[in-house]
Amino acid sequence: MSLVRRRKATDKASSSDSQVPDKDSPKEQEYDTADVDVQKKAQISKSKAKWSCVDSCCWFIGCICVTWWLLLFLYNAMPASLPQYVTEAITGPLPDPPGVKLRKEGLRAKHPVVFVPGIVTGGLELWEGHQCADGLFRKRLWGGTFGEVYKRPLCWVEHMSLDNETGLDPPGVRVRPVSGLVAADYFAPGYFVWAVLIANLARIGYEEKTMYMAAYDWRLSFQNTEVRDQTLSRIKSTVELMVATNGGKKAVIIPHSMGVLYFLHFMKWVEAPAPMGGGGGPNWCSKHIKAVMNIGGPFLGVPKAIAGLFSAEAKDIAVARAIAPGFLDNDIFRVQTLQHVMRMSRTWDSTMSMIPRGGDTIWGGLDWSPEEGCVSGRKKHRNNDPQTANGGESESLVSQVKKVNYGRIVSFGKDVAEAPSSEIQRIDFRDAVKGNNLANTSCRDVWTEYHDIGVGGIKAVAEYKVYTSGSLLDLLYFVAPKMMARGGAHFSYGIADDLEDPKYKHYKYWSNPLETKLPNAPEMEIFSLYGVGIPTERAYVYKLSPSAECYIPFQIDTSANAEDSCLQDGVYNVDGDETVPVLSAGFMCARGWRGKTRFNPSGIRTYVREYDHSPPANLLEGRGTLSGAHVDIMGNFALIEDIMRVAAGATGEDLGGDQVYSKIFQWAEKIKLKL
Amino acid sequence: MEANRFLLLDYRIPESPGTKLKSEGLTALHPVVLVPGIVTGGLELWEGKTCADSLFRKRLWGGSFTEIFRRPLCWLEHLSLHNETGLDPPGIRVRAVPGLVAADYFAPGYFVWAVLIENLAKIGYEGKNLHMAAYDWRLSFQNTEIRDKALSRLKSKIEVMYVSNGYKKVVVVPHSMGAIYFLHFIRWVETPPPMGGGGAPGWCAKHIKAIMNIGPAFFGVPKAVSNLFSAEGKDVAFLRSIAPAVIDSEYLGLQTLEHVMRVSRTWDSIVSLIPKGGETIWGNMDWSPEEGHVCDLANKRLLQPSSSDNNNITNSDIKRGFRVKEPVKYGRIISFGKGSSQLPSSQLPTLDSKDFIRTANVNSPCGEVWTEYDEMSRESIHKVAEGKAYTATTLLDVLRFMAPKMMQRSEAHFSHGIADNLDDPKYNHYKYWSNPLETKLPDAPDMEIHCMYGVGIPTERSYVYKKSAADYKCNSIPFQIDSSVEGDDQNSCLKGGVYFVDGDESVPVVSAGFMCAKGWRGRTRFNPSGISTYVREYRHKPPASLFEGRGVESGAHVDIMGNVALIEDVLKVAAGAIGNEIGGDRIYSDILRMSERINLRL
C-alpha cells in the first residue's frame, strides 16, 4: 500500500515538475509544491479511507485460516462413520459389502490367496540413487502421492528409467518394488486397487499369514525379475510355505492385468528344471494351486500397448492434445513431456509383453476381424442392484452394425482405414533407407530411437498405410530396433505350430499362452474375470506430426471421427473393460483352453465370467460397486463375491459356470486356430 | 520434517559408515535378518469392535498414536490379549505390521532400525537380502508360531535368502527382546515337528553365520518387575513425585496406570523379561555381582530433569567417582522402605511365600479394571509389604502370589531358572528355549555370537517400594515406587527410589553381557560345540548439541541403533568379516569382574 501511495505522489510531483518551465516563477513553484503537499495530505487521508481494503484483505485471509482450522478440527473430531451416514442418507442404504454378507452365510478363510498385481499399479521405492534423489531413500517413486514428479521431474524420469541395453538397473540406481500388501493396496491415496478385496477377505478371517502380495518390479521383463530380485523364487517359496502352514490347502491365485501374464510365466518357470526354471518338478502347480482367477487379463495383449510404444500416447493423451494442441508438444519450456515419457517407458521391457500376440490369426487381417461389425449407440440403463445386475440382462445391445476393419490396427488416414484392401496402395517400408539422422543436438537429451530415423524412413512408414497385427511387429522393429531387440529376447508374439518343439522350453515363450502348454494339473481351475460394456481401444488412425525437430513423428489423428461408427477421435473402439478388449481377456478361457486342447493337454477347467459395467450413480459412490473398468472392477461386489467363494472352497461350477454378456463365444468361433 | 532430518544428518558426520565402508570396497555379501524387540514393532488392526471402525489395517501401535487420544478405552481394549489364553480376545485381531516398515521408525522421526537399514543399503542391501522378522511382540514366543506362523515364516525366509543369494549364510541382528526371541527360534527350528520347526540338527550351522545381538536382555531386565508390580518405571515414578495427582487421579475415571497395567498384564512377552537365573545371577539379600559399583550419576546426563532442578549447586562439576562404602545390596530387587534395602539381612524378617493367603475381595466399583489386585485382601497386601525385601528368586513367588492367573498363563511359556542337568528330557519343552541358562546352543561351531550393548548410562536395577497411600480407595494398585527415597549423597546409586547400575538405560550390563563374556565363552555346558562369542561394548556419549538429534555415539538401549561404531561392526560382519577381524572383545565396563563373581557351573 505504501508503495502505491508513494508512486502516486511522485507522479504528481513529476507532473508539477513538467509545469515548472512554463510558469518560470519560484513563488509559483513554491505554491506548487505547497499544492503538492496539500495534495499529498489529501492523498494520505484518502488512502486512510482505502486502508481498510488491506485491512479487510487481512481479515479475509484470517477468516479463511480460522475456518479452515475449524473445519479441520471438526473433521478430526468427527466420528469416523459420519461420511457413511451421509452417503446412506442420500443414496439409501448401501448393500452389505460381500465380506459381511458371506460371513453371515458362514464362509470362512480356507485357501491361502496370492495377489499378483499388474503393470503400473505396484509401488516402487528407491534404494540407491544419484545426488538429485537424496533423502528419498525407501520413499516411493511410483505410487503414493507422486510428489517427486513435480518437485524434480527430470531426476524422477532418470531414476525410473532402466538401462537401454540390458533392461536392468542403470549404474548407480536401484529402484525396487515395495513389498507386502501395501505394495498395491492403494495406488495413490484414496485410489484403491486391491484394498477393497483385501478388506473383504479380512472379514471372513484372512490375514497376513494367509494373504500374500506377490509384488514384483513391473518394469522388468518377467525373467529379469528372477535374475535381479529372485522374485519368482520368493513367490515359489512363499506359496509353498502358505500351503504347508495352512494344512495343505492349495492356494488361490488372483492375478490382475499384466500379472496374468506374469503368473503364466511363473507356472512354466516353476516346473522347468533348475538353471532356467525353478526346479519345482512337473507336479508343482497341481500340488500347490487350486485356482487361478485372472482379473482383466490381457492374455493376447492390448492394442493400447502399440500406441504407447509407437507414439507414447493413448486415447486420453490424444484427446488432451486435441483440446489444447500447444500444450503437450510445447518445447519452448523444454518440457517435451511425451518424449520424456516415451524415453522412459521404452526402457521398460514389460510394456512389450502387452503387444498383441497371435498376429493376424487372432486380431484379424486387412479385411476381416473377429469382432467385425461395430456395436455403437449402446443403450444402458443403470442398475444399482447387484442382484439384477448379476442375473443375465438381455436389454442393451441396440446395435447398428457397420463393418469396421479392426484388423488394421494402425492406419494412416481415415480413408485408408475404411477403404477396401484392394484400393490401398502400399509401399513396403521394410527395406526403406532410414535416411540421415535428422536429430540435431538440442534433442539429444531425449532418447527415442526416432532420432536415428531420417525423413525417408518416416515417409516410408507412412506410405505403407495400413498395419495389421502381424506387420506391426515389423513396424516396431523398424522404428525401434534396439528396444525390440531387447524385448525380443524376453517375449514372443507368435503362435506355435508344434508345441513339442524343444525351442519352446526357452523362457521367452512362457508368457505367451499361444506358445506354451498349461501345466499338468487337471484339478486346477482357470477363471477369466473381466468387465465388459466399456468402449475399448482396438485400432488407431494415425497421421504424421507437423514436422518439428524434436517431436515424435507420428500421432493419433484426433480429427478422425465417424458418426454411427466406433471411430472416435482417431480410435476405433470395441467392447471391453476400457483397456483390454474382450477378445484378449476372454478368448483363451472361452476357446483356446476350453476342454482338452493342445494348449491345455490335461484339460484344466476354464470359466469365463464377465461383469457388465454400470457407472456409479453419483459422486458419493466413488468408483462404484458395479464397475467393469479395468482397475475399478477390483471394487466390483459381484467379482469380489466370486473370489471369496472360491477362496472359501467353492469350485467354478458352484459359482454358476460361465457368465457372459458379450459375444465372446461367437467371436472366438471365427478365429481359425488349430487347437 | 524431511529437511529437518537432512540438517541433522549434515551435523552428524561428514560421512555415514555405509558410505565410508563402501569406499573401502565393502559390498553386500551375507543376507541380513533383523529381529526387532519388544514395543518397537508396529501393530495393525485386522478385525475389531465397532468402536474401531475404519481403522482396518491402520497402526494401533507405532506411528503417530493418534487413536490413543481419540478413543483411549477402545484402543486399550484392542491392544489387550485374552486373559486366559494369551491369544486374541474374541472378535479382535491385531497383527504385526510386516516388512521393513514394521520397525524402521517407531514414531515419525524416531528411528529404530532406519539408520542401520540405510547404511546397509549403501553397501548394496535391498529387499532380497534384507529381511525384518516382524512378530507380534505381545505374544509369548511359541504363540507367535501357533497364531501367526511367525517362526515358520522366518525359517522359510532364511532358507530362501540363503539359496537365492548364492548359498551365503545369513547374519541375524536381534535387538533387545528379539535376542531371546531368536534364541527361542534356533531351538525351535532344530526340534522335530509337532513342537518345533523340523529343520533337523545342523540347520543353524548351515544357515546362520553370526548372531549380532544388540542390547540383548538375555537374563531379563529389572524394569519388567516394576512394570508388572506396579505398572511404573523410573519415569513414571518421577512423574508421580512431581504431580502426585495427575496419574492417580480418578476423577474423570482415568485410572491410567491401572489400565496400562491391565493391558500389559495380558502380554505374555513381558514375563519373558523377568530376571532369570535367580539369586545365582542377580544376587541375594547380601550379595550381588555388581557390588561396589561406582556411581557417578551426577556426572552423566540423567534423563531425570530433577538433577538439574533440585540440585543446581551440586550437579555441576563433580567428576570424582564415589565409591559406596557400604556396598549397595542390588540383590534385593524390591525392598519396602529404604531401611530394608540397606539393613543386613539378619535384621530382616524372614517370610515364607506360602504364608500368603488370597481371599477374594472384589469390590465392584473397581471391577472394571482387571489387575488381580482387587482380588487381594488388605491383609495380604500388608503381608507382601512386611516381607521387606525380595530377591530375583523370591520375587517370582511374590508375583505368583499377586497375579496368579497371569503367572500361570505365562509360566507355561517361560521359565526363569537354571538347569542342573541340561540333558534332562524336560528341557525339550519350548518354555525353556528362550532362557539361555536352560538351553544348549545348537551344534554350529562356525557360528558366531556377538553381544553388542551400550554402557555408561545408569540403569534401573532395584527398587524401593512403599504401600500406596490411598489403598482404602478404589486405587487398585497397592504399591508404588517410593520416589522420595534419595541416597545419602547426590552421587549415590539411589535416586528417586531406584538403585542404578551400569547399563544401557534398560538392560544392566550383567544381563546383556554375561552369556557372551562367560556363560557361553569357550566350550561350556550351555555351549557344547564351542561357538565363539564376542562382547562389544559401546560407551555412551550424549549428543553434543541439539542438532545432533539422538547422537551418533549413543549407548542408550534404542538410540544405540544409530551408533556409528556399532553400525560399522554390523556392516563389516554382513560383508564377510569374522569376530576377530572387527577387533574381538571391546570392553569398558566391569563385566568380566562381575562374571567372575557369579558362581555358575559351566
PDB file of C-alpha atoms in Angstrom, chain A residues 113-322:
ATOM      1  CA  VAL A 113      -4.688 -66.368  -1.530  1.00  0.00           C
ATOM      2  CA  VAL A 114      -1.916 -64.796  -3.565  1.00  0.00           C
ATOM      3  CA  PHE A 115      -2.356 -61.471  -5.340  1.00  0.00           C
ATOM      4  CA  VAL A 116      -0.305 -60.755  -8.424  1.00  0.00           C
ATOM      5  CA  PRO A 117      -0.549 -57.062  -9.247  1.00  0.00           C
ATOM      6  CA  GLY A 118      -0.390 -55.779 -12.787  1.00  0.00           C
ATOM      7  CA  ILE A 119       1.649 -53.193 -14.563  1.00  0.00           C
ATOM      8  CA  VAL A 120       1.729 -49.661 -13.210  1.00  0.00           C
ATOM      9  CA  THR A 121      -0.302 -50.349 -10.071  1.00  0.00           C
ATOM     10  CA  GLY A 122       2.573 -51.647  -7.948  1.00  0.00           C
ATOM     11  CA  GLY A 123       4.631 -49.224  -5.889  1.00  0.00           C
ATOM     12  CA  LEU A 124       8.346 -48.756  -6.488  1.00  0.00           C
ATOM     13  CA  GLU A 125      10.770 -47.334  -3.989  1.00  0.00           C
ATOM     14  CA  LEU A 126      14.296 -46.038  -4.158  1.00  0.00           C
ATOM     15  CA  TRP A 127      17.179 -47.962  -2.633  1.00  0.00           C
ATOM     16  CA  GLU A 128      20.085 -46.216  -4.240  1.00  0.00           C
ATOM     17  CA  GLY A 129      20.110 -43.115  -6.359  1.00  0.00           C
ATOM     18  CA  HIS A 130      22.045 -40.208  -7.719  1.00  0.00           C
ATOM     19  CA  GLN A 131      22.727 -36.996  -5.907  1.00  0.00           C
ATOM     20  CA  CYS A 132      19.492 -35.414  -7.043  1.00  0.00           C
ATOM     21  CA  ALA A 133      17.449 -38.048  -5.266  1.00  0.00           C
ATOM     22  CA  ASP A 134      18.993 -37.507  -1.859  1.00  0.00           C
ATOM     23  CA  GLY A 135      16.615 -38.013   1.006  1.00  0.00           C
ATOM     24  CA  LEU A 136      14.350 -40.258  -0.994  1.00  0.00           C
ATOM     25  CA  PHE A 137      15.788 -43.470   0.384  1.00  0.00           C
ATOM     26  CA  ARG A 138      12.966 -46.001   0.675  1.00  0.00           C
ATOM     27  CA  LYS A 139      10.451 -43.402  -0.426  1.00  0.00           C
ATOM     28  CA  ARG A 140       8.025 -44.279  -3.155  1.00  0.00           C
ATOM     29  CA  LEU A 141       8.954 -43.048  -6.575  1.00  0.00           C
ATOM     30  CA  TRP A 142       5.977 -44.729  -8.134  1.00  0.00           C
ATOM     31  CA  GLY A 143       2.612 -44.891  -6.449  1.00  0.00           C
ATOM     32  CA  GLY A 144       1.638 -42.844  -3.451  1.00  0.00           C
ATOM     33  CA  THR A 145       1.451 -39.133  -3.998  1.00  0.00           C
ATOM     34  CA  PHE A 146       3.912 -38.865  -6.865  1.00  0.00           C
ATOM     35  CA  GLY A 147       5.180 -35.736  -5.149  1.00  0.00           C
ATOM     36  CA  GLU A 148       8.604 -36.156  -6.658  1.00  0.00           C
ATOM     37  CA  VAL A 149       7.326 -35.943 -10.203  1.00  0.00           C
ATOM     38  CA  TYR A 150       6.518 -32.317  -9.644  1.00  0.00           C
ATOM     39  CA  LYS A 151       9.432 -31.478  -7.439  1.00  0.00           C
ATOM     40  CA  ARG A 152      12.168 -32.845  -9.657  1.00  0.00           C
ATOM     41  CA  PRO A 153      10.723 -34.285 -12.859  1.00  0.00           C
ATOM     42  CA  LEU A 154      13.966 -34.950 -14.705  1.00  0.00           C
ATOM     43  CA  CYS A 155      15.534 -36.631 -11.736  1.00  0.00           C
ATOM     44  CA  TRP A 156      12.437 -38.748 -11.405  1.00  0.00           C
ATOM     45  CA  VAL A 157      12.489 -39.791 -15.050  1.00  0.00           C
ATOM     46  CA  GLU A 158      16.137 -40.640 -14.744  1.00  0.00           C
ATOM     47  CA  HIS A 159      15.545 -42.906 -11.778  1.00  0.00           C
ATOM     48  CA  MET A 160      12.504 -44.579 -13.207  1.00  0.00           C
ATOM     49  CA  SER A 161      14.250 -45.470 -16.456  1.00  0.00           C
ATOM     50  CA  LEU A 162      16.090 -48.710 -16.862  1.00  0.00           C
ATOM     51  CA  ASP A 163      19.244 -49.340 -18.780  1.00  0.00           C
ATOM     52  CA  ASN A 164      18.772 -49.083 -22.559  1.00  0.00           C
ATOM     53  CA  GLU A 165      20.628 -52.195 -23.399  1.00  0.00           C
ATOM     54  CA  THR A 166      20.283 -54.607 -20.538  1.00  0.00           C
ATOM     55  CA  GLY A 167      16.807 -53.674 -19.384  1.00  0.00           C
ATOM     56  CA  LEU A 168      18.129 -53.828 -15.815  1.00  0.00           C
ATOM     57  CA  ASP A 169      19.265 -51.130 -13.381  1.00  0.00           C
ATOM     58  CA  PRO A 170      21.252 -48.277 -14.815  1.00  0.00           C
ATOM     59  CA  PRO A 171      24.543 -47.866 -12.936  1.00  0.00           C
ATOM     60  CA  GLY A 172      24.169 -46.257  -9.530  1.00  0.00           C
ATOM     61  CA  VAL A 173      20.403 -46.511  -9.392  1.00  0.00           C
ATOM     62  CA  ARG A 174      18.432 -49.166  -7.591  1.00  0.00           C
ATOM     63  CA  VAL A 175      14.671 -48.874  -7.654  1.00  0.00           C
ATOM     64  CA  ARG A 176      12.878 -51.831  -6.117  1.00  0.00           C
ATOM     65  CA  PRO A 177       9.286 -52.927  -5.682  1.00  0.00           C
ATOM     66  CA  VAL A 178       7.590 -52.155  -2.411  1.00  0.00           C
ATOM     67  CA  SER A 179       6.881 -55.443  -0.686  1.00  0.00           C
ATOM     68  CA  GLY A 180       3.873 -56.642   1.218  1.00  0.00           C
ATOM     69  CA  LEU A 181       0.210 -55.825   0.875  1.00  0.00           C
ATOM     70  CA  VAL A 182       0.990 -52.109   0.881  1.00  0.00           C
ATOM     71  CA  ALA A 183       2.678 -52.535  -2.499  1.00  0.00           C
ATOM     72  CA  ALA A 184      -0.577 -52.294  -4.373  1.00  0.00           C
ATOM     73  CA  ASP A 185      -3.483 -51.874  -1.972  1.00  0.00           C
ATOM     74  CA  TYR A 186      -3.791 -48.227  -2.912  1.00  0.00           C
ATOM     75  CA  PHE A 187      -2.117 -46.834  -5.988  1.00  0.00           C
ATOM     76  CA  ALA A 188      -2.449 -43.255  -4.813  1.00  0.00           C
ATOM     77  CA  PRO A 189      -4.113 -42.051  -1.615  1.00  0.00           C
ATOM     78  CA  GLY A 190      -7.803 -42.808  -1.966  1.00  0.00           C
ATOM     79  CA  TYR A 191      -7.403 -44.685  -5.239  1.00  0.00           C
ATOM     80  CA  PHE A 192      -7.827 -48.297  -4.291  1.00  0.00           C
ATOM     81  CA  VAL A 193      -6.517 -51.202  -6.286  1.00  0.00           C
ATOM     82  CA  TRP A 194      -6.515 -54.264  -4.046  1.00  0.00           C
ATOM     83  CA  ALA A 195      -7.649 -52.610  -0.837  1.00  0.00           C
ATOM     84  CA  VAL A 196     -11.355 -53.397  -1.189  1.00  0.00           C
ATOM     85  CA  LEU A 197     -10.687 -57.029  -1.931  1.00  0.00           C
ATOM     86  CA  ILE A 198      -8.259 -57.275   0.984  1.00  0.00           C
ATOM     87  CA  ALA A 199     -10.726 -55.666   3.374  1.00  0.00           C
ATOM     88  CA  ASN A 200     -13.462 -58.069   2.333  1.00  0.00           C
ATOM     89  CA  LEU A 201     -11.242 -61.094   2.599  1.00  0.00           C
ATOM     90  CA  ALA A 202     -10.226 -59.964   6.073  1.00  0.00           C
ATOM     91  CA  ARG A 203     -13.873 -60.068   7.105  1.00  0.00           C
ATOM     92  CA  ILE A 204     -14.002 -63.791   6.629  1.00  0.00           C
ATOM     93  CA  GLY A 205     -10.794 -64.303   8.507  1.00  0.00           C
ATOM     94  CA  TYR A 206      -7.924 -63.702   6.128  1.00  0.00           C
ATOM     95  CA  GLU A 207      -4.843 -62.017   7.450  1.00  0.00           C
ATOM     96  CA  GLU A 208      -1.189 -61.625   6.735  1.00  0.00           C
ATOM     97  CA  LYS A 209      -0.346 -65.283   7.043  1.00  0.00           C
ATOM     98  CA  THR A 210      -2.978 -66.345   4.513  1.00  0.00           C
ATOM     99  CA  MET A 211      -2.696 -63.452   2.083  1.00  0.00           C
ATOM    100  CA  TYR A 212       0.336 -62.596   0.061  1.00  0.00           C
ATOM    101  CA  MET A 213       1.007 -59.841  -2.405  1.00  0.00           C
ATOM    102  CA  ALA A 214       3.458 -61.138  -4.982  1.00  0.00           C
ATOM    103  CA  ALA A 215       4.895 -57.711  -5.660  1.00  0.00           C
ATOM    104  CA  TYR A 216       7.449 -57.539  -8.420  1.00  0.00           C
ATOM    105  CA  ASP A 217       9.155 -54.819 -10.376  1.00  0.00           C
ATOM    106  CA  TRP A 218       6.706 -54.438 -13.223  1.00  0.00           C
ATOM    107  CA  ARG A 219       9.166 -52.524 -15.363  1.00  0.00           C
ATOM    108  CA  LEU A 220      11.368 -55.548 -15.906  1.00  0.00           C
ATOM    109  CA  SER A 221      10.830 -58.420 -18.247  1.00  0.00           C
ATOM    110  CA  PHE A 222       9.445 -61.369 -16.335  1.00  0.00           C
ATOM    111  CA  GLN A 223      12.569 -63.473 -16.346  1.00  0.00           C
ATOM    112  CA  ASN A 224      14.622 -60.490 -15.240  1.00  0.00           C
ATOM    113  CA  THR A 225      12.617 -60.143 -12.059  1.00  0.00           C
ATOM    114  CA  GLU A 226      14.089 -63.505 -11.150  1.00  0.00           C
ATOM    115  CA  VAL A 227      17.562 -62.657 -12.390  1.00  0.00           C
ATOM    116  CA  ARG A 228      17.751 -59.412 -10.495  1.00  0.00           C
ATOM    117  CA  ASP A 229      15.468 -59.824  -7.481  1.00  0.00           C
ATOM    118  CA  GLN A 230      14.803 -63.575  -7.280  1.00  0.00           C
ATOM    119  CA  THR A 231      11.142 -62.628  -7.251  1.00  0.00           C
ATOM    120  CA  LEU A 232       9.926 -65.876  -8.783  1.00  0.00           C
ATOM    121  CA  SER A 233      11.873 -67.929  -6.249  1.00  0.00           C
ATOM    122  CA  ARG A 234      10.360 -65.922  -3.454  1.00  0.00           C
ATOM    123  CA  ILE A 235       6.851 -66.398  -4.787  1.00  0.00           C
ATOM    124  CA  LYS A 236       7.514 -70.100  -5.056  1.00  0.00           C
ATOM    125  CA  SER A 237       8.763 -70.453  -1.519  1.00  0.00           C
ATOM    126  CA  THR A 238       6.007 -68.262  -0.104  1.00  0.00           C
ATOM    127  CA  VAL A 239       3.320 -70.295  -1.828  1.00  0.00           C
ATOM    128  CA  GLU A 240       4.936 -73.477  -0.570  1.00  0.00           C
ATOM    129  CA  LEU A 241       5.071 -72.095   2.952  1.00  0.00           C
ATOM    130  CA  MET A 242       1.476 -70.896   2.897  1.00  0.00           C
ATOM    131  CA  VAL A 243       0.243 -74.222   1.652  1.00  0.00           C
ATOM    132  CA  ALA A 244       2.282 -76.051   4.283  1.00  0.00           C
ATOM    133  CA  THR A 245       1.200 -73.869   7.186  1.00  0.00           C
ATOM    134  CA  ASN A 246      -2.472 -73.922   6.211  1.00  0.00           C
ATOM    135  CA  GLY A 247      -2.831 -77.619   6.493  1.00  0.00           C
ATOM    136  CA  GLY A 248      -2.064 -78.442   2.889  1.00  0.00           C
ATOM    137  CA  LYS A 249      -4.843 -76.280   1.451  1.00  0.00           C
ATOM    138  CA  LYS A 250      -3.881 -75.227  -2.050  1.00  0.00           C
ATOM    139  CA  ALA A 251      -3.502 -71.581  -2.913  1.00  0.00           C
ATOM    140  CA  VAL A 252      -5.915 -69.452  -4.919  1.00  0.00           C
ATOM    141  CA  ILE A 253      -4.001 -67.116  -7.182  1.00  0.00           C
ATOM    142  CA  ILE A 254      -5.532 -63.783  -8.188  1.00  0.00           C
ATOM    143  CA  PRO A 255      -3.541 -62.040 -10.872  1.00  0.00           C
ATOM    144  CA  HIS A 256      -4.675 -58.733 -12.292  1.00  0.00           C
ATOM    145  CA  SER A 257      -3.902 -57.252 -15.696  1.00  0.00           C
ATOM    146  CA  MET A 258      -0.282 -57.908 -16.633  1.00  0.00           C
ATOM    147  CA  GLY A 259       0.033 -60.056 -13.529  1.00  0.00           C
ATOM    148  CA  VAL A 260      -1.908 -62.633 -15.522  1.00  0.00           C
ATOM    149  CA  LEU A 261       0.925 -62.972 -17.998  1.00  0.00           C
ATOM    150  CA  TYR A 262       3.421 -62.833 -15.199  1.00  0.00           C
ATOM    151  CA  PHE A 263       1.759 -65.731 -13.489  1.00  0.00           C
ATOM    152  CA  LEU A 264       1.590 -67.717 -16.730  1.00  0.00           C
ATOM    153  CA  HIS A 265       5.311 -67.221 -16.883  1.00  0.00           C
ATOM    154  CA  PHE A 266       5.620 -68.287 -13.266  1.00  0.00           C
ATOM    155  CA  MET A 267       3.711 -71.521 -13.810  1.00  0.00           C
ATOM    156  CA  LYS A 268       6.072 -72.523 -16.585  1.00  0.00           C
ATOM    157  CA  TRP A 269       9.113 -71.311 -14.709  1.00  0.00           C
ATOM    158  CA  VAL A 270       8.349 -73.156 -11.527  1.00  0.00           C
ATOM    159  CA  GLU A 271       8.127 -76.527 -13.238  1.00  0.00           C
ATOM    160  CA  ALA A 272      11.104 -76.035 -15.526  1.00  0.00           C
ATOM    161  CA  PRO A 273      14.380 -77.584 -14.376  1.00  0.00           C
ATOM    162  CA  ALA A 274      16.828 -75.564 -12.393  1.00  0.00           C
ATOM    163  CA  PRO A 275      19.173 -73.302 -14.286  1.00  0.00           C
ATOM    164  CA  MET A 276      16.448 -71.530 -16.237  1.00  0.00           C
ATOM    165  CA  GLY A 277      13.456 -72.502 -14.149  1.00  0.00           C
ATOM    166  CA  GLY A 278      12.582 -73.007 -10.526  1.00  0.00           C
ATOM    167  CA  GLY A 279      13.028 -76.753 -10.378  1.00  0.00           C
ATOM    168  CA  GLY A 280       9.708 -77.407  -8.693  1.00  0.00           C
ATOM    169  CA  GLY A 281       9.132 -80.643 -10.553  1.00  0.00           C
ATOM    170  CA  PRO A 282       6.341 -81.395 -13.031  1.00  0.00           C
ATOM    171  CA  ASN A 283       3.556 -81.532 -10.452  1.00  0.00           C
ATOM    172  CA  TRP A 284       4.252 -78.352  -8.581  1.00  0.00           C
ATOM    173  CA  CYS A 285       1.204 -76.491  -9.894  1.00  0.00           C
ATOM    174  CA  SER A 286      -1.200 -79.309  -9.301  1.00  0.00           C
ATOM    175  CA  LYS A 287       0.141 -79.693  -5.777  1.00  0.00           C
ATOM    176  CA  HIS A 288       0.031 -76.055  -4.802  1.00  0.00           C
ATOM    177  CA  ILE A 289      -2.603 -74.278  -6.864  1.00  0.00           C
ATOM    178  CA  LYS A 290      -6.334 -74.668  -6.554  1.00  0.00           C
ATOM    179  CA  ALA A 291      -7.426 -71.960  -8.954  1.00  0.00           C
ATOM    180  CA  VAL A 292      -6.073 -69.057 -10.967  1.00  0.00           C
ATOM    181  CA  MET A 293      -8.614 -66.243 -11.043  1.00  0.00           C
ATOM    182  CA  ASN A 294      -7.399 -63.857 -13.715  1.00  0.00           C
ATOM    183  CA  ILE A 295      -8.901 -60.390 -13.445  1.00  0.00           C
ATOM    184  CA  GLY A 296      -8.919 -58.416 -16.682  1.00  0.00           C
ATOM    185  CA  GLY A 297      -6.133 -60.480 -18.157  1.00  0.00           C
ATOM    186  CA  PRO A 298      -4.606 -59.300 -21.441  1.00  0.00           C
ATOM    187  CA  PHE A 299      -3.740 -62.851 -22.477  1.00  0.00           C
ATOM    188  CA  LEU A 300      -3.330 -61.839 -26.078  1.00  0.00           C
ATOM    189  CA  GLY A 301      -2.014 -58.348 -25.446  1.00  0.00           C
ATOM    190  CA  VAL A 302      -3.664 -54.972 -25.760  1.00  0.00           C
ATOM    191  CA  PRO A 303      -3.674 -52.618 -28.745  1.00  0.00           C
ATOM    192  CA  LYS A 304      -3.049 -49.770 -26.330  1.00  0.00           C
ATOM    193  CA  ALA A 305       0.486 -51.050 -25.929  1.00  0.00           C
ATOM    194  CA  ILE A 306       1.110 -50.362 -29.616  1.00  0.00           C
ATOM    195  CA  ALA A 307       0.023 -46.763 -29.343  1.00  0.00           C
ATOM    196  CA  GLY A 308       2.097 -46.433 -26.236  1.00  0.00           C
ATOM    197  CA  LEU A 309       5.243 -47.734 -27.869  1.00  0.00           C
ATOM    198  CA  PHE A 310       4.639 -46.094 -31.211  1.00  0.00           C
ATOM    199  CA  SER A 311       3.866 -42.569 -30.133  1.00  0.00           C
ATOM    200  CA  ALA A 312       3.695 -42.614 -26.344  1.00  0.00           C
ATOM    201  CA  GLU A 313       0.053 -41.750 -26.405  1.00  0.00           C
ATOM    202  CA  ALA A 314      -3.272 -43.359 -25.890  1.00  0.00           C
ATOM    203  CA  LYS A 315      -6.814 -42.192 -26.250  1.00  0.00           C
ATOM    204  CA  ASP A 316      -6.627 -39.940 -23.239  1.00  0.00           C
ATOM    205  CA  ILE A 317      -3.483 -38.222 -24.371  1.00  0.00           C
ATOM    206  CA  ALA A 318      -4.699 -37.869 -27.903  1.00  0.00           C
ATOM    207  CA  VAL A 319      -7.828 -36.217 -26.601  1.00  0.00           C
ATOM    208  CA  ALA A 320      -5.865 -33.904 -24.381  1.00  0.00           C
ATOM    209  CA  ARG A 321      -3.803 -32.954 -27.371  1.00  0.00           C
ATOM    210  CA  ALA A 322      -6.908 -32.197 -29.378  1.00  0.00           C
TER     211      ALA A 322
END
